[in-house]
PDB file of C-alpha atoms in Angstrom:
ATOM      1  CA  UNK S 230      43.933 -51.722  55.857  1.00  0.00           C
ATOM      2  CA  UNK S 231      40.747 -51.309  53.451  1.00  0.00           C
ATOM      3  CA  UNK S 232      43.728 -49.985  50.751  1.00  0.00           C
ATOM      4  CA  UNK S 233      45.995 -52.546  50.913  1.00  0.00           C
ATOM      5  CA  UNK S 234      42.586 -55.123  51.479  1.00  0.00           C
ATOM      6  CA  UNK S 235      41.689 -53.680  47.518  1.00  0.00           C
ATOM      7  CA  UNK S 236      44.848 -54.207  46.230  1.00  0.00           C
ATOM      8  CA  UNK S 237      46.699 -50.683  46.391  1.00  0.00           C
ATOM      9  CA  UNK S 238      50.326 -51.188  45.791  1.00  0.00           C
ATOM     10  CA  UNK S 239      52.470 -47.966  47.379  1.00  0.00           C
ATOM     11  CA  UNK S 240      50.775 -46.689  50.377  1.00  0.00           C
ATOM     12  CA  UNK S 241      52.381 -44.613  52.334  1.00  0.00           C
ATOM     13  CA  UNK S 242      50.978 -43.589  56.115  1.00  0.00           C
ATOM     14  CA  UNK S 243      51.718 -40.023  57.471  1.00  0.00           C
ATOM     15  CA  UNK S 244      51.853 -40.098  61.751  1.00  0.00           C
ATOM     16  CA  UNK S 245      53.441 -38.106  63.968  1.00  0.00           C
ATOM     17  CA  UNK S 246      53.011 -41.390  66.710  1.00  0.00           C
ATOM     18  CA  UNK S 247      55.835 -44.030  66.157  1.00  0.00           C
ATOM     19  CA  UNK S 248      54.199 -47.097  67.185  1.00  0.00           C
ATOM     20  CA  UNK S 249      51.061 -46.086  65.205  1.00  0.00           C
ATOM     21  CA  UNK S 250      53.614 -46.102  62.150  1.00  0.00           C
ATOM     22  CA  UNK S 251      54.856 -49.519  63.243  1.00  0.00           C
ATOM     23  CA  UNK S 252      51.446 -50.588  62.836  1.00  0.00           C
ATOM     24  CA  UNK S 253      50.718 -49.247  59.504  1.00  0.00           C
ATOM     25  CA  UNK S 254      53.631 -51.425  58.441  1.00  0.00           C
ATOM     26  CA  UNK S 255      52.646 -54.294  60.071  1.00  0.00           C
ATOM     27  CA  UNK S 256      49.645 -54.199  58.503  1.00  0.00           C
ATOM     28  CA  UNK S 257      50.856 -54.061  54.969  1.00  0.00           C
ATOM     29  CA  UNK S 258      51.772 -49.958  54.249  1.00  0.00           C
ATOM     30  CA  UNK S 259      54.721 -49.793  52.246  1.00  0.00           C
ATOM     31  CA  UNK S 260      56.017 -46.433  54.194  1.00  0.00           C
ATOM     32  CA  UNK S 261      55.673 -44.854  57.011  1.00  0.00           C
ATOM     33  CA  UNK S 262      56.478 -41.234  57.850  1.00  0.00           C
ATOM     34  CA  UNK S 263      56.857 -39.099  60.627  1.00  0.00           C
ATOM     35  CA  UNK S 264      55.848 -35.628  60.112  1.00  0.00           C
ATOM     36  CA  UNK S 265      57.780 -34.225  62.960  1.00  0.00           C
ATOM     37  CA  UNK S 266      60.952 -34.401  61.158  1.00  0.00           C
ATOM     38  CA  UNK S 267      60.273 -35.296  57.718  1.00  0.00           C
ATOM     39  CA  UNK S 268      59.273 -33.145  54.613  1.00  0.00           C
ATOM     40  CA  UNK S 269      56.263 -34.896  54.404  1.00  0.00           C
ATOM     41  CA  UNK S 270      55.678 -32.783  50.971  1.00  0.00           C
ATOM     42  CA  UNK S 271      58.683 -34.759  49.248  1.00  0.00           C
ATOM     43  CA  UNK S 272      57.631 -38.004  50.311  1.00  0.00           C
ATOM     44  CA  UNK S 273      54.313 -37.844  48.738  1.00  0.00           C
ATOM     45  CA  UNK S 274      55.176 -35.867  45.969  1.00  0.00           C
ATOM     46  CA  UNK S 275      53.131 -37.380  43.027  1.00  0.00           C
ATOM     47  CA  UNK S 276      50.868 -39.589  44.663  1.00  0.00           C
ATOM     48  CA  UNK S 277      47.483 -40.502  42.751  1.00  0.00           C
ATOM     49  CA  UNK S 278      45.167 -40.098  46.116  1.00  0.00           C
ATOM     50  CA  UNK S 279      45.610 -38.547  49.311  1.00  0.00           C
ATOM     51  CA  UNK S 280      42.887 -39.033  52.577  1.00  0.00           C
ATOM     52  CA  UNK S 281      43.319 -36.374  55.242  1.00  0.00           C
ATOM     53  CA  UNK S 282      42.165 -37.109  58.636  1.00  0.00           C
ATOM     54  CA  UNK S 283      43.836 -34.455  60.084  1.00  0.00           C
ATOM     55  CA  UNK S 284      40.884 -31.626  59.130  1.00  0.00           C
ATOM     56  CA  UNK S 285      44.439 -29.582  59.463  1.00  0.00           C
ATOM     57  CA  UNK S 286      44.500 -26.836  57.134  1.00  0.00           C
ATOM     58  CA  UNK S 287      48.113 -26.674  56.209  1.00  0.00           C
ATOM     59  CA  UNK S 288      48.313 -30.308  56.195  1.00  0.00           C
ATOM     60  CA  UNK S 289      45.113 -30.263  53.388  1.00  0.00           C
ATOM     61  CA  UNK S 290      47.079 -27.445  51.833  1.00  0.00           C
ATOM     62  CA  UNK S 291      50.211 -29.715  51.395  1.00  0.00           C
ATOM     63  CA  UNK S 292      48.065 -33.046  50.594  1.00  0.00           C
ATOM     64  CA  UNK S 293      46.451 -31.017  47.414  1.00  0.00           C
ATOM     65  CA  UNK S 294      50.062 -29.419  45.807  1.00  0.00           C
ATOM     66  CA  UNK S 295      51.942 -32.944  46.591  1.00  0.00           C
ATOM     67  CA  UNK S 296      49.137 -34.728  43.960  1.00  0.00           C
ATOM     68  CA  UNK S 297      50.050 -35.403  40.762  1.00  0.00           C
ATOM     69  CA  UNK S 298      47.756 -33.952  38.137  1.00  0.00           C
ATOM     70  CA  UNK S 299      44.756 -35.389  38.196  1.00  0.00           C
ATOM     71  CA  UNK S 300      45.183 -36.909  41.727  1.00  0.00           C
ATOM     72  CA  UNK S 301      42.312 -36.665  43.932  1.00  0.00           C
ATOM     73  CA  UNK S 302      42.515 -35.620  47.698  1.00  0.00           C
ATOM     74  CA  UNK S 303      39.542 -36.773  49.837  1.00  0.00           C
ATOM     75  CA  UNK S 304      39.052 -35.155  53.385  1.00  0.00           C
ATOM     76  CA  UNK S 305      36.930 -37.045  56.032  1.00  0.00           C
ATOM     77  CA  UNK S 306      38.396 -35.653  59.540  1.00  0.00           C
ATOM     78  CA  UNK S 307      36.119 -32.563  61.212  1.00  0.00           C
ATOM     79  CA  UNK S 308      37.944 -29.397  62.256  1.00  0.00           C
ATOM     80  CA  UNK S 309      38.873 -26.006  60.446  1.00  0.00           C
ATOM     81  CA  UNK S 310      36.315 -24.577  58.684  1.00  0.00           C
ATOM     82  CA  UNK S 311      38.493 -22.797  55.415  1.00  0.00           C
ATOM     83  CA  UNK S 312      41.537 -24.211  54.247  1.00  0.00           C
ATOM     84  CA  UNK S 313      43.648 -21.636  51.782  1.00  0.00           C
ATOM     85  CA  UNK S 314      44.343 -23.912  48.975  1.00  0.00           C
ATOM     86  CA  UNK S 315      46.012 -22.474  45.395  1.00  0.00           C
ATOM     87  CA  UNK S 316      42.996 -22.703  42.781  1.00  0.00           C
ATOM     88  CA  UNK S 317      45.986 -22.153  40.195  1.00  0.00           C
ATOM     89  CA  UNK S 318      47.112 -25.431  40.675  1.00  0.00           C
ATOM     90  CA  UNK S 319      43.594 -27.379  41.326  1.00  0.00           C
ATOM     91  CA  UNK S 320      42.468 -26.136  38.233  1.00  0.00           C
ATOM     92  CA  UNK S 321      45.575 -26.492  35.971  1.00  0.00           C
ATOM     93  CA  UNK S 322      46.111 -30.111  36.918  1.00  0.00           C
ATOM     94  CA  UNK S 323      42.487 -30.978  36.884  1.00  0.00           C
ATOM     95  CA  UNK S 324      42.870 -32.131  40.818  1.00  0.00           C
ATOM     96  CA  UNK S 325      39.689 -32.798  42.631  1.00  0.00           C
ATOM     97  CA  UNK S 326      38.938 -32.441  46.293  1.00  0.00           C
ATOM     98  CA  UNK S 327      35.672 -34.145  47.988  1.00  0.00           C
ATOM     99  CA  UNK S 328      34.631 -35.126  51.050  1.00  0.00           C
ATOM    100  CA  UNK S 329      33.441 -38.297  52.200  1.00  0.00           C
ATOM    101  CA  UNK S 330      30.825 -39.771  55.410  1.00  0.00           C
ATOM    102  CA  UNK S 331      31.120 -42.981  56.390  1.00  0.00           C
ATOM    103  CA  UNK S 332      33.598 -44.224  53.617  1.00  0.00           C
ATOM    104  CA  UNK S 333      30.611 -42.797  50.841  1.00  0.00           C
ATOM    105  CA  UNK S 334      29.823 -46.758  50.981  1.00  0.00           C
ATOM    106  CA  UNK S 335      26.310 -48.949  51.088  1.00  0.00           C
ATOM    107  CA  UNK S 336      25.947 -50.173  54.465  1.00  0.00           C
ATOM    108  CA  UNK S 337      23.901 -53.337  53.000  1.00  0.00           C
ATOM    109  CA  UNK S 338      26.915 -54.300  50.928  1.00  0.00           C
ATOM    110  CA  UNK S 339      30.317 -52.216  52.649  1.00  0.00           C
ATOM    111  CA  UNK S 340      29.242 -54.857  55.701  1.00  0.00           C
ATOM    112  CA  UNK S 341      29.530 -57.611  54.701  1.00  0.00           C
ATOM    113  CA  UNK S 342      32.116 -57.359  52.311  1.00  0.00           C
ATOM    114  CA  UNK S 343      34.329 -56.144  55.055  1.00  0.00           C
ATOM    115  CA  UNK S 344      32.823 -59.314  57.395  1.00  0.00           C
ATOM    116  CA  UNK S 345      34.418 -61.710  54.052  1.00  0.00           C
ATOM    117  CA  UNK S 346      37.518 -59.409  53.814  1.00  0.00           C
ATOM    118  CA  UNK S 347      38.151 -60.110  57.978  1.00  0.00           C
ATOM    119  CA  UNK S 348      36.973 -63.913  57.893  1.00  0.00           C
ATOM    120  CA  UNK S 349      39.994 -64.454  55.410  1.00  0.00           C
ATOM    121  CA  UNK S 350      42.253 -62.433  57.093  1.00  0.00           C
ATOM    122  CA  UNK S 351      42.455 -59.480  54.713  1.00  0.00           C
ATOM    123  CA  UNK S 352      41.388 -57.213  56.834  1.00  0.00           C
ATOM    124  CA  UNK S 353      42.534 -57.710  60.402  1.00  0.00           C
ATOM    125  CA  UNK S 354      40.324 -55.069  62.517  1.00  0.00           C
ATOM    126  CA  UNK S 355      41.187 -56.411  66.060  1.00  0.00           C
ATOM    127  CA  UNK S 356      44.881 -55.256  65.114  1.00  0.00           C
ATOM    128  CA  UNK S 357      43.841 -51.898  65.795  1.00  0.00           C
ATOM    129  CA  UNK S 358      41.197 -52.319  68.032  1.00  0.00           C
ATOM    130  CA  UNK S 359      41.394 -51.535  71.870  1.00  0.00           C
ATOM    131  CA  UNK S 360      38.672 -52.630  74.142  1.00  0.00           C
ATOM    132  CA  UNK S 361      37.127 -50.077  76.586  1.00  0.00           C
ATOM    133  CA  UNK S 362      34.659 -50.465  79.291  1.00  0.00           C
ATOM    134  CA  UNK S 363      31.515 -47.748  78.550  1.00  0.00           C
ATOM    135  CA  UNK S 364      32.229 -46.008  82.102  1.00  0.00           C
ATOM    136  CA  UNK S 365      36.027 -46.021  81.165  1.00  0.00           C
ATOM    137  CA  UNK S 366      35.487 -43.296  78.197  1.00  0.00           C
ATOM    138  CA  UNK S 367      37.139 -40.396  79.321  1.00  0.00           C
ATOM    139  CA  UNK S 368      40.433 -43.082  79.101  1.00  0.00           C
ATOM    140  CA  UNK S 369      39.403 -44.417  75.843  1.00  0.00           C
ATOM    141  CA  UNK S 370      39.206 -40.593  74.447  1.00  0.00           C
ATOM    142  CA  UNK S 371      42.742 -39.530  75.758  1.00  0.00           C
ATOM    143  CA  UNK S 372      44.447 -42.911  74.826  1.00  0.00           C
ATOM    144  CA  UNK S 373      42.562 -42.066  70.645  1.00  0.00           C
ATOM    145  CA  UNK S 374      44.400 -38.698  71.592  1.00  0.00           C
ATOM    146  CA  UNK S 375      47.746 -39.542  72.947  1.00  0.00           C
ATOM    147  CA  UNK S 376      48.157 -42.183  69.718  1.00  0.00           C
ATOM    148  CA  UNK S 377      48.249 -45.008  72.826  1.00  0.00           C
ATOM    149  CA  UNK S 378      45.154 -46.706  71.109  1.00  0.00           C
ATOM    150  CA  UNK S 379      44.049 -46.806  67.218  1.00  0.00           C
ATOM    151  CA  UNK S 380      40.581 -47.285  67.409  1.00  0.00           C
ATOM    152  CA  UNK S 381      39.044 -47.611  71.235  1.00  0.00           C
ATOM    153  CA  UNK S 382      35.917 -49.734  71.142  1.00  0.00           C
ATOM    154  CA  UNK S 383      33.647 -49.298  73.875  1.00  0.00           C
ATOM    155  CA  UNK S 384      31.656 -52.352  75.635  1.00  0.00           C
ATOM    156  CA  UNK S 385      29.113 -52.013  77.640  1.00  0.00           C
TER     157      UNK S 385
END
């Protein structure tokens, strides 16, 4: 949502959950693919930026050689430690890899230009948002898990 909010063009949303990829293009991605039985590699081939969520080393792997030169692959999602990535290629095509915490923004100014981007409809959170009761966490973790819920808010 924040890509297509800032005007990107071609994004394309890698899920292995279907109606998570329904979502993506409801909510403006241009494709949607599932990595369970596509080559996830070809799709992407050449794009500019990549995010990985996944913290899945052979999925980081694949998200760095499918760049084009120059691309940049940015890795926020927690999980294996060392990825095996080919330095060949990172350094011939002058690709960059960094990481990123909270979205590297300003809290004092990310805020409340998200608030403006939601108030005129550009960036529609409570599409993704489930509501959770606090003492109902342990469902609100396996529904994140099974791909039944997006983004699981819990209210207490």
């Amino acid at each position: 949502m924040a890509a297509k909010a800032v005007g990107v063009e071609a994004l394309v949303v890698v899920d292995p959950v279907a109606s998570r990829r329904a979502k993506a293009i409801e909510l403006g991605a241009s494709q949607a693919v599932d990595p369970t039985v596509e080559d996830v590699a070809t799709v992407v081939r050449g794009a500019t930026h990549a995010l990985d969520t996944t913290a899945l080393p052979d999925v980081v792997a694949m998200a760095l050689s499918a760049l084009e030169s120059r691309g940049i692959l940015v890795v926020v999602g927690l999980g294996a430690r060392h990825v095996t990535i080919d330095v060949t290629d990172l350094l011939l095509n002058g690709k960059m890899i960094r990481g990123c915490i909270e979205g590297d923004a300003n809290p004092s100014e990310f805020i409340p230009e998200l608030l403006t981007m939601h108030a005129h409809g550009k960036f529609p959170m409570d599409a993704i948002m489930r509501r959770y009761d606090a003492r109902d966490i342990e469902t609100a973790v396996a529904d994140a898990r099974s791909g039944e819920a997006i983004k699981p808010v819990l209210v207490w």
